[in-house]
Amino acid sequence: MGQFLQMVFPLDLITLPFMFHALLSGTVVAILSGLVGFFVILRGSSFVAHVLPKAGFAGAAGAVLLDINPLVGLVVFALGGALSIGMLGKRGRHDVVTALTLVVALGTGALFLTLNEHYATGAYALLFGQLVGVSLSQVLDTVVLGLVCVLILGVLYRPLLFASIMRDSAEARGISSRKLEMAFLIVVGLATAVTVPVVGALLSFSLMIGPAATARYLTRRPGTSLVCSVAIAILTIWAALVLGYDTSWPIGFFVSSISALLYGVVRVGASLQQRRVAGKTDAHVHPLDGVVGQK
Amino acid sequence: MQVEHVLELNDIVVQFGQRTVLDHIDVAIEAGEFVGLIGPNGAGKTTLLRVILGLLSPNHGEVRVDGKSVRKRNRAIGYVPQKIHLDPDTPLRGRDLVGLGLDGHRFGVPLPSRKRRARIDEVLEAVDALRFADAPVGRLSGGEQQRLLIAQALLTDPKILLLDEPLSNLDIRSAHEVVRLVGRLGKERGIAVILVAHDMNPLLGHMDKVLYLAEGHAAMGEVDAVIQSEVLSRLYGYEVEVLRVRGRVLVVGGRDEEADVVDLLGGFHCGDHEDVMNS
Amino acid sequence: MTTVLHYVFAPGLLQSEEVLHAFLVGILVAVISGVVGVFVVLRGQSFVGHVLTDIGAAGASGSFLVGVNAWYGFISFGILAGAGVEWLGDRARNRDVATGIILSFAMGLGSLFLYFDTRFTSNASAPMMVLFGSMFVLNPGVIPIVTFTGLAALVVLLLIYRPLLVCSVNPEIAKTRGIPVRLVGILFMILLAIAIEDGSLVVGSLLSTALIIGPPATAIRLTSRIGLASVLSAGIGVVATGLGILLAYDSYLWPPVHRGWPVSFFIAVLVLVFYLLSRLWPERRYAQGAGSARREEVA
């Protein structure tokens, strides 16, 4: 037993500085993803959350071509993508515009990669992420940018919740849902820029969607749901890091399969419980009555 | 004696491009009055609503709410939207939804306080929604959701309660309950109620006045005075007939080759879909 | 005049077998995507439409590993995922989440496969192939199977055209008429998966997304008649593809490096330009009405 534990959790996990950095930046990214993901799910914007990281990758490819820091390209394309989706989309419907933004961003990315004489290592690193191997200064960048996002979300929390749930009422109260939507898209863009270098363009999306979607089945309160979402995201990334270290398989694989697994288990559990409860009592009862106590 | 009007619309004109959606509308509503805003689809009900809410500025005319010119973020108007679109799994309880009406427009994160809670409980009780206040909103029935929305609108102590088609998604019993509830709240609290509907029948016997809208023209007054063939024909601009069958009112129009029931069927227009299918 | 023509239609354009193949395959994919895509846009399923390309790509990276033709990887993952989304996502918002979760899981698997691909096989360019796809290095062996399945999907789509239309515009009415809405939804998802995976294989996932959403979205803004929109959308797709290939061929002569700009770039940009131009067109009532009808049902 002890041996097994040693195998799964070797001491180097904490003593190696790069693993420590990885855990630290992974945690920051998880907190951010959990928070942003809550609103992404609430607003049904998964598509946007999926598209912006890919657009960011294209931007990074462009930056490599111009011989500047790939992060700059990542930020420019992620934010540019967010802005164009917001500006071209109409009253909450923007899936077509999102798809076209993705297509053009990736097309441009393909162009950048073709024009580049060399293999664009800097860009490809962003595709799968580099959780292991981040320097302390990169960790600090992540922390600062992450804090900015969290602060913006904190300020926008109430109006964003209001407008996401009842757009018309919010507008009647003087909330500009359009401006709010822009602000939210920019936050998603910024969060993308923070998470992509760590978990990769392909799977930063998993960390945003999975935990937040799972948290919905655990509670009926928005605040608690946010906290659950963050907690699940943190656990997911820690587990992924440990497993990734053990197997040296890509961390993104573990992130996505752990979050899909959790979602599946919780959803099946909720529907079983709902069926049982619905058999006995009236329809208002939440599947978790009795599990999560009344306040 | 000069009567205080809580809502005055003076000569409102709204045009979208070439089309005149509202054509010189004058309305005056007193405190505590229950007004049914009735009209077929496309009559301009939603436009009028947006004008009253200050979300749309008219091309001409003026809106005065409680004696003051209308502006956005008007706490004097409690707005009840038609419906909320929520997934059953959305983590949001009834009281959270109502709470958004209190401080949803403010920045920052809500802090729990006894005062806030008491205020929310008070309106929940007023609409008889306490028993499902802790259930997830997405799992409630249409009538229950409607009560929560009304509670939310009451939080700001409005002078006017504006309900946008609250009955369109409800079964007949829930519809009657909602109408009775709104009528009672209006009388008890002296709130003017404007309830938008395409079918006036559930409101008969409850509303004090009817504001009938058709083809951008409006007529307002007691039900029996307005719901007359000649009054409505003038609004529609073509011959319509008012039929009274077993205490129900039907407005039947005959502009096209076939007579069609303008009012009773309300929003259900099969025609639109037929067009698509035959194309 | 001839010099201009020479410049546009570079000499040797139509003599090159590769370019000819590209034209044929591109047009085929554009037509199928154009017709299927009209329903994708009408049903508000752009997200799923795009997601299927990524999921197929994950399957394809798995197929490199096993050593079978990538088509099997694409098609099996695509159909599984399409049915999964339809099954898990019974309601609109739920569909968004279900799509996201399935996508995320598939991409996770895909990244594992890619990792193994690059480690255990010599397929170092697998990530590129999967992410963008490329039309000019097409394996001609897959053309017959792609053509056959694509055309079969198109025929089935025409067979279920009317019920599908009713279901897409107003599921409530469809139900009252006894149309099995759920079944039609799943069937459409399978057709969509076939169209998209075929496209992903031969023109790449990027272009498959572009063609399934761009031209239909453009066409729907231009006409309110769905039959016409399907034809128009196929036409726009063909024009964009043809022009894109032409430009890509020409671009071998362009600076800064004389090795050609990617076709995907040209087609993606052309598709966007067409869509933006159509946005200048005054809005049609039907397209709007369908949208709002859909939205109401969805909630």
mmCIF file with all atom_site columns, N, CA, C and O in Angstrom, chain C residues 206-248:
data_model
loop_
_atom_site.group_PDB
_atom_site.id
_atom_site.type_symbol
_atom_site.label_atom_id
_atom_site.label_alt_id
_atom_site.label_comp_id
_atom_site.label_asym_id
_atom_site.label_entity_id
_atom_site.label_seq_id
_atom_site.pdbx_PDB_ins_code
_atom_site.Cartn_x
_atom_site.Cartn_y
_atom_site.Cartn_z
_atom_site.occupancy
_atom_site.B_iso_or_equiv
_atom_site.pdbx_formal_charge
_atom_site.auth_seq_id
_atom_site.auth_comp_id
_atom_site.auth_asym_id
_atom_site.auth_atom_id
_atom_site.pdbx_PDB_model_num
ATOM 1   N N  . LEU C 1 206 ? -10.695 22.337 -40.910 1.00 0.00 ? 206 LEU C N  1
ATOM 2   C CA . LEU C 1 206 ? -10.921 23.774 -40.960 1.00 0.00 ? 206 LEU C CA 1
ATOM 3   C C  . LEU C 1 206 ? -11.881 24.152 -42.079 1.00 0.00 ? 206 LEU C C  1
ATOM 4   O O  . LEU C 1 206 ? -12.875 24.861 -41.881 1.00 0.00 ? 206 LEU C O  1
ATOM 5   N N  . LEU C 1 207 ? -11.605 23.623 -43.270 1.00 0.00 ? 207 LEU C N  1
ATOM 6   C CA . LEU C 1 207 ? -12.450 23.977 -44.411 1.00 0.00 ? 207 LEU C CA 1
ATOM 7   C C  . LEU C 1 207 ? -13.818 23.325 -44.307 1.00 0.00 ? 207 LEU C C  1
ATOM 8   O O  . LEU C 1 207 ? -14.813 23.880 -44.769 1.00 0.00 ? 207 LEU C O  1
ATOM 9   N N  . SER C 1 208 ? -13.857 22.165 -43.705 1.00 0.00 ? 208 SER C N  1
ATOM 10  C CA . SER C 1 208 ? -15.149 21.513 -43.548 1.00 0.00 ? 208 SER C CA 1
ATOM 11  C C  . SER C 1 208 ? -16.081 22.405 -42.719 1.00 0.00 ? 208 SER C C  1
ATOM 12  O O  . SER C 1 208 ? -17.239 22.610 -43.072 1.00 0.00 ? 208 SER C O  1
ATOM 13  N N  . THR C 1 209 ? -15.552 22.950 -41.631 1.00 0.00 ? 209 THR C N  1
ATOM 14  C CA . THR C 1 209 ? -16.344 23.886 -40.832 1.00 0.00 ? 209 THR C CA 1
ATOM 15  C C  . THR C 1 209 ? -16.734 25.107 -41.657 1.00 0.00 ? 209 THR C C  1
ATOM 16  O O  . THR C 1 209 ? -17.882 25.554 -41.643 1.00 0.00 ? 209 THR C O  1
ATOM 17  N N  . ALA C 1 210 ? -15.761 25.626 -42.376 1.00 0.00 ? 210 ALA C N  1
ATOM 18  C CA . ALA C 1 210 ? -16.017 26.843 -43.156 1.00 0.00 ? 210 ALA C CA 1
ATOM 19  C C  . ALA C 1 210 ? -17.155 26.613 -44.134 1.00 0.00 ? 210 ALA C C  1
ATOM 20  O O  . ALA C 1 210 ? -18.063 27.435 -44.256 1.00 0.00 ? 210 ALA C O  1
ATOM 21  N N  . LEU C 1 211 ? -17.131 25.467 -44.832 1.00 0.00 ? 211 LEU C N  1
ATOM 22  C CA . LEU C 1 211 ? -18.119 25.242 -45.885 1.00 0.00 ? 211 LEU C CA 1
ATOM 23  C C  . LEU C 1 211 ? -19.473 24.859 -45.325 1.00 0.00 ? 211 LEU C C  1
ATOM 24  O O  . LEU C 1 211 ? -20.501 25.090 -45.958 1.00 0.00 ? 211 LEU C O  1
ATOM 25  N N  . ILE C 1 212 ? -19.506 24.269 -44.149 1.00 0.00 ? 212 ILE C N  1
ATOM 26  C CA . ILE C 1 212 ? -20.800 23.838 -43.636 1.00 0.00 ? 212 ILE C CA 1
ATOM 27  C C  . ILE C 1 212 ? -21.544 25.000 -42.978 1.00 0.00 ? 212 ILE C C  1
ATOM 28  O O  . ILE C 1 212 ? -22.755 24.934 -42.793 1.00 0.00 ? 212 ILE C O  1
ATOM 29  N N  . ILE C 1 213 ? -20.851 26.055 -42.604 1.00 0.00 ? 213 ILE C N  1
ATOM 30  C CA . ILE C 1 213 ? -21.524 27.160 -41.931 1.00 0.00 ? 213 ILE C CA 1
ATOM 31  C C  . ILE C 1 213 ? -21.542 28.439 -42.757 1.00 0.00 ? 213 ILE C C  1
ATOM 32  O O  . ILE C 1 213 ? -22.565 29.109 -42.863 1.00 0.00 ? 213 ILE C O  1
ATOM 33  N N  . GLY C 1 214 ? -20.433 28.773 -43.375 1.00 0.00 ? 214 GLY C N  1
ATOM 34  C CA . GLY C 1 214 ? -20.348 30.052 -44.092 1.00 0.00 ? 214 GLY C CA 1
ATOM 35  C C  . GLY C 1 214 ? -21.360 30.204 -45.218 1.00 0.00 ? 214 GLY C C  1
ATOM 36  O O  . GLY C 1 214 ? -22.242 31.068 -45.159 1.00 0.00 ? 214 GLY C O  1
ATOM 37  N N  . PRO C 1 215 ? -21.279 29.381 -46.276 1.00 0.00 ? 215 PRO C N  1
ATOM 38  C CA . PRO C 1 215 ? -22.214 29.561 -47.398 1.00 0.00 ? 215 PRO C CA 1
ATOM 39  C C  . PRO C 1 215 ? -23.688 29.439 -46.990 1.00 0.00 ? 215 PRO C C  1
ATOM 40  O O  . PRO C 1 215 ? -24.502 30.266 -47.420 1.00 0.00 ? 215 PRO C O  1
ATOM 41  N N  . PRO C 1 216 ? -24.079 28.456 -46.149 1.00 0.00 ? 216 PRO C N  1
ATOM 42  C CA . PRO C 1 216 ? -25.493 28.404 -45.748 1.00 0.00 ? 216 PRO C CA 1
ATOM 43  C C  . PRO C 1 216 ? -25.933 29.660 -45.001 1.00 0.00 ? 216 PRO C C  1
ATOM 44  O O  . PRO C 1 216 ? -27.018 30.186 -45.257 1.00 0.00 ? 216 PRO C O  1
ATOM 45  N N  . ALA C 1 217 ? -25.101 30.150 -44.089 1.00 0.00 ? 217 ALA C N  1
ATOM 46  C CA . ALA C 1 217 ? -25.472 31.361 -43.348 1.00 0.00 ? 217 ALA C CA 1
ATOM 47  C C  . ALA C 1 217 ? -25.651 32.521 -44.317 1.00 0.00 ? 217 ALA C C  1
ATOM 48  O O  . ALA C 1 217 ? -26.565 33.343 -44.178 1.00 0.00 ? 217 ALA C O  1
ATOM 49  N N  . THR C 1 218 ? -24.782 32.576 -45.311 1.00 0.00 ? 218 THR C N  1
ATOM 50  C CA . THR C 1 218 ? -24.896 33.630 -46.323 1.00 0.00 ? 218 THR C CA 1
ATOM 51  C C  . THR C 1 218 ? -26.203 33.477 -47.100 1.00 0.00 ? 218 THR C C  1
ATOM 52  O O  . THR C 1 218 ? -26.960 34.437 -47.262 1.00 0.00 ? 218 THR C O  1
ATOM 53  N N  . ALA C 1 219 ? -26.469 32.248 -47.554 1.00 0.00 ? 219 ALA C N  1
ATOM 54  C CA . ALA C 1 219 ? -27.649 32.013 -48.403 1.00 0.00 ? 219 ALA C CA 1
ATOM 55  C C  . ALA C 1 219 ? -28.933 32.318 -47.642 1.00 0.00 ? 219 ALA C C  1
ATOM 56  O O  . ALA C 1 219 ? -29.868 32.899 -48.197 1.00 0.00 ? 219 ALA C O  1
ATOM 57  N N  . ILE C 1 220 ? -28.981 31.945 -46.373 1.00 0.00 ? 220 ILE C N  1
ATOM 58  C CA . ILE C 1 220 ? -30.208 32.153 -45.604 1.00 0.00 ? 220 ILE C CA 1
ATOM 59  C C  . ILE C 1 220 ? -30.485 33.631 -45.422 1.00 0.00 ? 220 ILE C C  1
ATOM 60  O O  . ILE C 1 220 ? -31.631 34.056 -45.310 1.00 0.00 ? 220 ILE C O  1
ATOM 61  N N  . ARG C 1 221 ? -29.447 34.435 -45.431 1.00 0.00 ? 221 ARG C N  1
ATOM 62  C CA . ARG C 1 221 ? -29.687 35.875 -45.338 1.00 0.00 ? 221 ARG C CA 1
ATOM 63  C C  . ARG C 1 221 ? -30.211 36.448 -46.650 1.00 0.00 ? 221 ARG C C  1
ATOM 64  O O  . ARG C 1 221 ? -30.809 37.497 -46.668 1.00 0.00 ? 221 ARG C O  1
ATOM 65  N N  . LEU C 1 222 ? -29.955 35.731 -47.744 1.00 0.00 ? 222 LEU C N  1
ATOM 66  C CA . LEU C 1 222 ? -30.335 36.276 -49.044 1.00 0.00 ? 222 LEU C CA 1
ATOM 67  C C  . LEU C 1 222 ? -31.735 35.875 -49.481 1.00 0.00 ? 222 LEU C C  1
ATOM 68  O O  . LEU C 1 222 ? -32.374 36.579 -50.249 1.00 0.00 ? 222 LEU C O  1
ATOM 69  N N  . THR C 1 223 ? -32.198 34.720 -49.047 1.00 0.00 ? 223 THR C N  1
ATOM 70  C CA . THR C 1 223 ? -33.519 34.286 -49.485 1.00 0.00 ? 223 THR C CA 1
ATOM 71  C C  . THR C 1 223 ? -34.259 33.645 -48.324 1.00 0.00 ? 223 THR C C  1
ATOM 72  O O  . THR C 1 223 ? -33.647 33.101 -47.409 1.00 0.00 ? 223 THR C O  1
ATOM 73  N N  . SER C 1 224 ? -35.583 33.726 -48.396 1.00 0.00 ? 224 SER C N  1
ATOM 74  C CA . SER C 1 224 ? -36.363 33.130 -47.320 1.00 0.00 ? 224 SER C CA 1
ATOM 75  C C  . SER C 1 224 ? -36.867 31.757 -47.722 1.00 0.00 ? 224 SER C C  1
ATOM 76  O O  . SER C 1 224 ? -37.513 31.080 -46.940 1.00 0.00 ? 224 SER C O  1
ATOM 77  N N  . ARG C 1 225 ? -36.576 31.345 -48.954 1.00 0.00 ? 225 ARG C N  1
ATOM 78  C CA . ARG C 1 225 ? -37.059 30.037 -49.382 1.00 0.00 ? 225 ARG C CA 1
ATOM 79  C C  . ARG C 1 225 ? -35.966 29.011 -49.227 1.00 0.00 ? 225 ARG C C  1
ATOM 80  O O  . ARG C 1 225 ? -34.883 29.137 -49.777 1.00 0.00 ? 225 ARG C O  1
ATOM 81  N N  . ILE C 1 226 ? -36.277 27.974 -48.481 1.00 0.00 ? 226 ILE C N  1
ATOM 82  C CA . ILE C 1 226 ? -35.232 27.050 -48.074 1.00 0.00 ? 226 ILE C CA 1
ATOM 83  C C  . ILE C 1 226 ? -34.669 26.269 -49.257 1.00 0.00 ? 226 ILE C C  1
ATOM 84  O O  . ILE C 1 226 ? -33.467 26.050 -49.351 1.00 0.00 ? 226 ILE C O  1
ATOM 85  N N  . GLY C 1 227 ? -35.536 25.879 -50.183 1.00 0.00 ? 227 GLY C N  1
ATOM 86  C CA . GLY C 1 227 ? -35.042 25.157 -51.350 1.00 0.00 ? 227 GLY C CA 1
ATOM 87  C C  . GLY C 1 227 ? -34.029 25.997 -52.105 1.00 0.00 ? 227 GLY C C  1
ATOM 88  O O  . GLY C 1 227 ? -32.926 25.545 -52.423 1.00 0.00 ? 227 GLY C O  1
ATOM 89  N N  . LEU C 1 228 ? -34.390 27.248 -52.334 1.00 0.00 ? 228 LEU C N  1
ATOM 90  C CA . LEU C 1 228 ? -33.500 28.169 -53.039 1.00 0.00 ? 228 LEU C CA 1
ATOM 91  C C  . LEU C 1 228 ? -32.227 28.375 -52.232 1.00 0.00 ? 228 LEU C C  1
ATOM 92  O O  . LEU C 1 228 ? -31.116 28.414 -52.786 1.00 0.00 ? 228 LEU C O  1
ATOM 93  N N  . ALA C 1 229 ? -32.400 28.504 -50.922 1.00 0.00 ? 229 ALA C N  1
ATOM 94  C CA . ALA C 1 229 ? -31.240 28.726 -50.067 1.00 0.00 ? 229 ALA C CA 1
ATOM 95  C C  . ALA C 1 229 ? -30.247 27.571 -50.184 1.00 0.00 ? 229 ALA C C  1
ATOM 96  O O  . ALA C 1 229 ? -29.039 27.793 -50.216 1.00 0.00 ? 229 ALA C O  1
ATOM 97  N N  . SER C 1 230 ? -30.774 26.324 -50.264 1.00 0.00 ? 230 SER C N  1
ATOM 98  C CA . SER C 1 230 ? -29.874 25.180 -50.386 1.00 0.00 ? 230 SER C CA 1
ATOM 99  C C  . SER C 1 230 ? -29.038 25.279 -51.657 1.00 0.00 ? 230 SER C C  1
ATOM 100 O O  . SER C 1 230 ? -27.822 25.077 -51.648 1.00 0.00 ? 230 SER C O  1
ATOM 101 N N  . VAL C 1 231 ? -29.727 25.599 -52.760 1.00 0.00 ? 231 VAL C N  1
ATOM 102 C CA . VAL C 1 231 ? -29.030 25.705 -54.044 1.00 0.00 ? 231 VAL C CA 1
ATOM 103 C C  . VAL C 1 231 ? -28.006 26.834 -53.993 1.00 0.00 ? 231 VAL C C  1
ATOM 104 O O  . VAL C 1 231 ? -26.840 26.679 -54.380 1.00 0.00 ? 231 VAL C O  1
ATOM 105 N N  . LEU C 1 232 ? -28.449 27.965 -53.472 1.00 0.00 ? 232 LEU C N  1
ATOM 106 C CA . LEU C 1 232 ? -27.593 29.141 -53.389 1.00 0.00 ? 232 LEU C CA 1
ATOM 107 C C  . LEU C 1 232 ? -26.364 28.841 -52.542 1.00 0.00 ? 232 LEU C C  1
ATOM 108 O O  . LEU C 1 232 ? -25.232 29.190 -52.901 1.00 0.00 ? 232 LEU C O  1
ATOM 109 N N  . SER C 1 233 ? -26.609 28.166 -51.440 1.00 0.00 ? 233 SER C N  1
ATOM 110 C CA . SER C 1 233 ? -25.517 27.885 -50.524 1.00 0.00 ? 233 SER C CA 1
ATOM 111 C C  . SER C 1 233 ? -24.513 26.942 -51.163 1.00 0.00 ? 233 SER C C  1
ATOM 112 O O  . SER C 1 233 ? -23.296 27.143 -51.051 1.00 0.00 ? 233 SER C O  1
ATOM 113 N N  . ALA C 1 234 ? -25.015 25.931 -51.874 1.00 0.00 ? 234 ALA C N  1
ATOM 114 C CA . ALA C 1 234 ? -24.097 25.045 -52.585 1.00 0.00 ? 234 ALA C CA 1
ATOM 115 C C  . ALA C 1 234 ? -23.297 25.852 -53.605 1.00 0.00 ? 234 ALA C C  1
ATOM 116 O O  . ALA C 1 234 ? -22.078 25.683 -53.741 1.00 0.00 ? 234 ALA C O  1
ATOM 117 N N  . GLY C 1 235 ? -23.993 26.771 -54.296 1.00 0.00 ? 235 GLY C N  1
ATOM 118 C CA . GLY C 1 235 ? -23.321 27.590 -55.301 1.00 0.00 ? 235 GLY C CA 1
ATOM 119 C C  . GLY C 1 235 ? -22.236 28.459 -54.688 1.00 0.00 ? 235 GLY C C  1
ATOM 120 O O  . GLY C 1 235 ? -21.113 28.526 -55.200 1.00 0.00 ? 235 GLY C O  1
ATOM 121 N N  . ILE C 1 236 ? -22.577 29.117 -53.589 1.00 0.00 ? 236 ILE C N  1
ATOM 122 C CA . ILE C 1 236 ? -21.588 29.975 -52.932 1.00 0.00 ? 236 ILE C CA 1
ATOM 123 C C  . ILE C 1 236 ? -20.386 29.160 -52.488 1.00 0.00 ? 236 ILE C C  1
ATOM 124 O O  . ILE C 1 236 ? -19.227 29.559 -52.652 1.00 0.00 ? 236 ILE C O  1
ATOM 125 N N  . GLY C 1 237 ? -20.672 27.954 -51.959 1.00 0.00 ? 237 GLY C N  1
ATOM 126 C CA . GLY C 1 237 ? -19.586 27.081 -51.531 1.00 0.00 ? 237 GLY C CA 1
ATOM 127 C C  . GLY C 1 237 ? -18.670 26.723 -52.696 1.00 0.00 ? 237 GLY C C  1
ATOM 128 O O  . GLY C 1 237 ? -17.448 26.774 -52.574 1.00 0.00 ? 237 GLY C O  1
ATOM 129 N N  . VAL C 1 238 ? -19.292 26.395 -53.834 1.00 0.00 ? 238 VAL C N  1
ATOM 130 C CA . VAL C 1 238 ? -18.497 26.017 -55.000 1.00 0.00 ? 238 VAL C CA 1
ATOM 131 C C  . VAL C 1 238 ? -17.644 27.187 -55.466 1.00 0.00 ? 238 VAL C C  1
ATOM 132 O O  . VAL C 1 238 ? -16.441 27.043 -55.745 1.00 0.00 ? 238 VAL C O  1
ATOM 133 N N  . VAL C 1 239 ? -18.252 28.377 -55.519 1.00 0.00 ? 239 VAL C N  1
ATOM 134 C CA . VAL C 1 239 ? -17.498 29.553 -55.967 1.00 0.00 ? 239 VAL C CA 1
ATOM 135 C C  . VAL C 1 239 ? -16.320 29.814 -55.032 1.00 0.00 ? 239 VAL C C  1
ATOM 136 O O  . VAL C 1 239 ? -15.186 30.039 -55.474 1.00 0.00 ? 239 VAL C O  1
ATOM 137 N N  . ALA C 1 240 ? -16.596 29.775 -53.726 1.00 0.00 ? 240 ALA C N  1
ATOM 138 C CA . ALA C 1 240 ? -15.531 30.044 -52.761 1.00 0.00 ? 240 ALA C CA 1
ATOM 139 C C  . ALA C 1 240 ? -14.406 29.025 -52.903 1.00 0.00 ? 240 ALA C C  1
ATOM 140 O O  . ALA C 1 240 ? -13.226 29.380 -52.896 1.00 0.00 ? 240 ALA C O  1
ATOM 141 N N  . THR C 1 241 ? -14.794 27.749 -53.060 1.00 0.00 ? 241 THR C N  1
ATOM 142 C CA . THR C 1 241 ? -13.786 26.702 -53.175 1.00 0.00 ? 241 THR C CA 1
ATOM 143 C C  . THR C 1 241 ? -12.964 26.875 -54.448 1.00 0.00 ? 241 THR C C  1
ATOM 144 O O  . THR C 1 241 ? -11.730 26.831 -54.424 1.00 0.00 ? 241 THR C O  1
ATOM 145 N N  . GLY C 1 242 ? -13.679 27.084 -55.576 1.00 0.00 ? 242 GLY C N  1
ATOM 146 C CA . GLY C 1 242 ? -12.981 27.243 -56.857 1.00 0.00 ? 242 GLY C CA 1
ATOM 147 C C  . GLY C 1 242 ? -12.006 28.408 -56.817 1.00 0.00 ? 242 GLY C C  1
ATOM 148 O O  . GLY C 1 242 ? -10.820 28.269 -57.152 1.00 0.00 ? 242 GLY C O  1
ATOM 149 N N  . LEU C 1 243 ? -12.515 29.561 -56.363 1.00 0.00 ? 243 LEU C N  1
ATOM 150 C CA . LEU C 1 243 ? -11.666 30.745 -56.293 1.00 0.00 ? 243 LEU C CA 1
ATOM 151 C C  . LEU C 1 243 ? -10.485 30.508 -55.359 1.00 0.00 ? 243 LEU C C  1
ATOM 152 O O  . LEU C 1 243 ? -9.356  30.911 -55.652 1.00 0.00 ? 243 LEU C O  1
ATOM 153 N N  . GLY C 1 244 ? -10.777 29.838 -54.245 1.00 0.00 ? 244 GLY C N  1
ATOM 154 C CA . GLY C 1 244 ? -9.729  29.588 -53.257 1.00 0.00 ? 244 GLY C CA 1
ATOM 155 C C  . GLY C 1 244 ? -8.611  28.740 -53.840 1.00 0.00 ? 244 GLY C C  1
ATOM 156 O O  . GLY C 1 244 ? -7.431  29.060 -53.679 1.00 0.00 ? 244 GLY C O  1
ATOM 157 N N  . ILE C 1 245 ? -9.007  27.686 -54.559 1.00 0.00 ? 245 ILE C N  1
ATOM 158 C CA . ILE C 1 245 ? -7.991  26.810 -55.146 1.00 0.00 ? 245 ILE C CA 1
ATOM 159 C C  . ILE C 1 245 ? -7.173  27.572 -56.186 1.00 0.00 ? 245 ILE C C  1
ATOM 160 O O  . ILE C 1 245 ? -5.947  27.482 -56.251 1.00 0.00 ? 245 ILE C O  1
ATOM 161 N N  . LEU C 1 246 ? -7.892  28.367 -56.973 1.00 0.00 ? 246 LEU C N  1
ATOM 162 C CA . LEU C 1 246 ? -7.241  29.164 -58.004 1.00 0.00 ? 246 LEU C CA 1
ATOM 163 C C  . LEU C 1 246 ? -6.192  30.076 -57.389 1.00 0.00 ? 246 LEU C C  1
ATOM 164 O O  . LEU C 1 246 ? -5.029  30.132 -57.816 1.00 0.00 ? 246 LEU C O  1
ATOM 165 N N  . LEU C 1 247 ? -6.617  30.803 -56.356 1.00 0.00 ? 247 LEU C N  1
ATOM 166 C CA . LEU C 1 247 ? -5.719  31.742 -55.701 1.00 0.00 ? 247 LEU C CA 1
ATOM 167 C C  . LEU C 1 247 ? -4.537  31.017 -55.075 1.00 0.00 ? 247 LEU C C  1
ATOM 168 O O  . LEU C 1 247 ? -3.398  31.473 -55.150 1.00 0.00 ? 247 LEU C O  1
ATOM 169 N N  . ALA C 1 248 ? -4.840  29.850 -54.480 1.00 0.00 ? 248 ALA C N  1
ATOM 170 C CA . ALA C 1 248 ? -3.763  29.107 -53.833 1.00 0.00 ? 248 ALA C CA 1
ATOM 171 C C  . ALA C 1 248 ? -2.738  28.663 -54.861 1.00 0.00 ? 248 ALA C C  1
ATOM 172 O O  . ALA C 1 248 ? -1.529  28.717 -54.626 1.00 0.00 ? 248 ALA C O  1
#
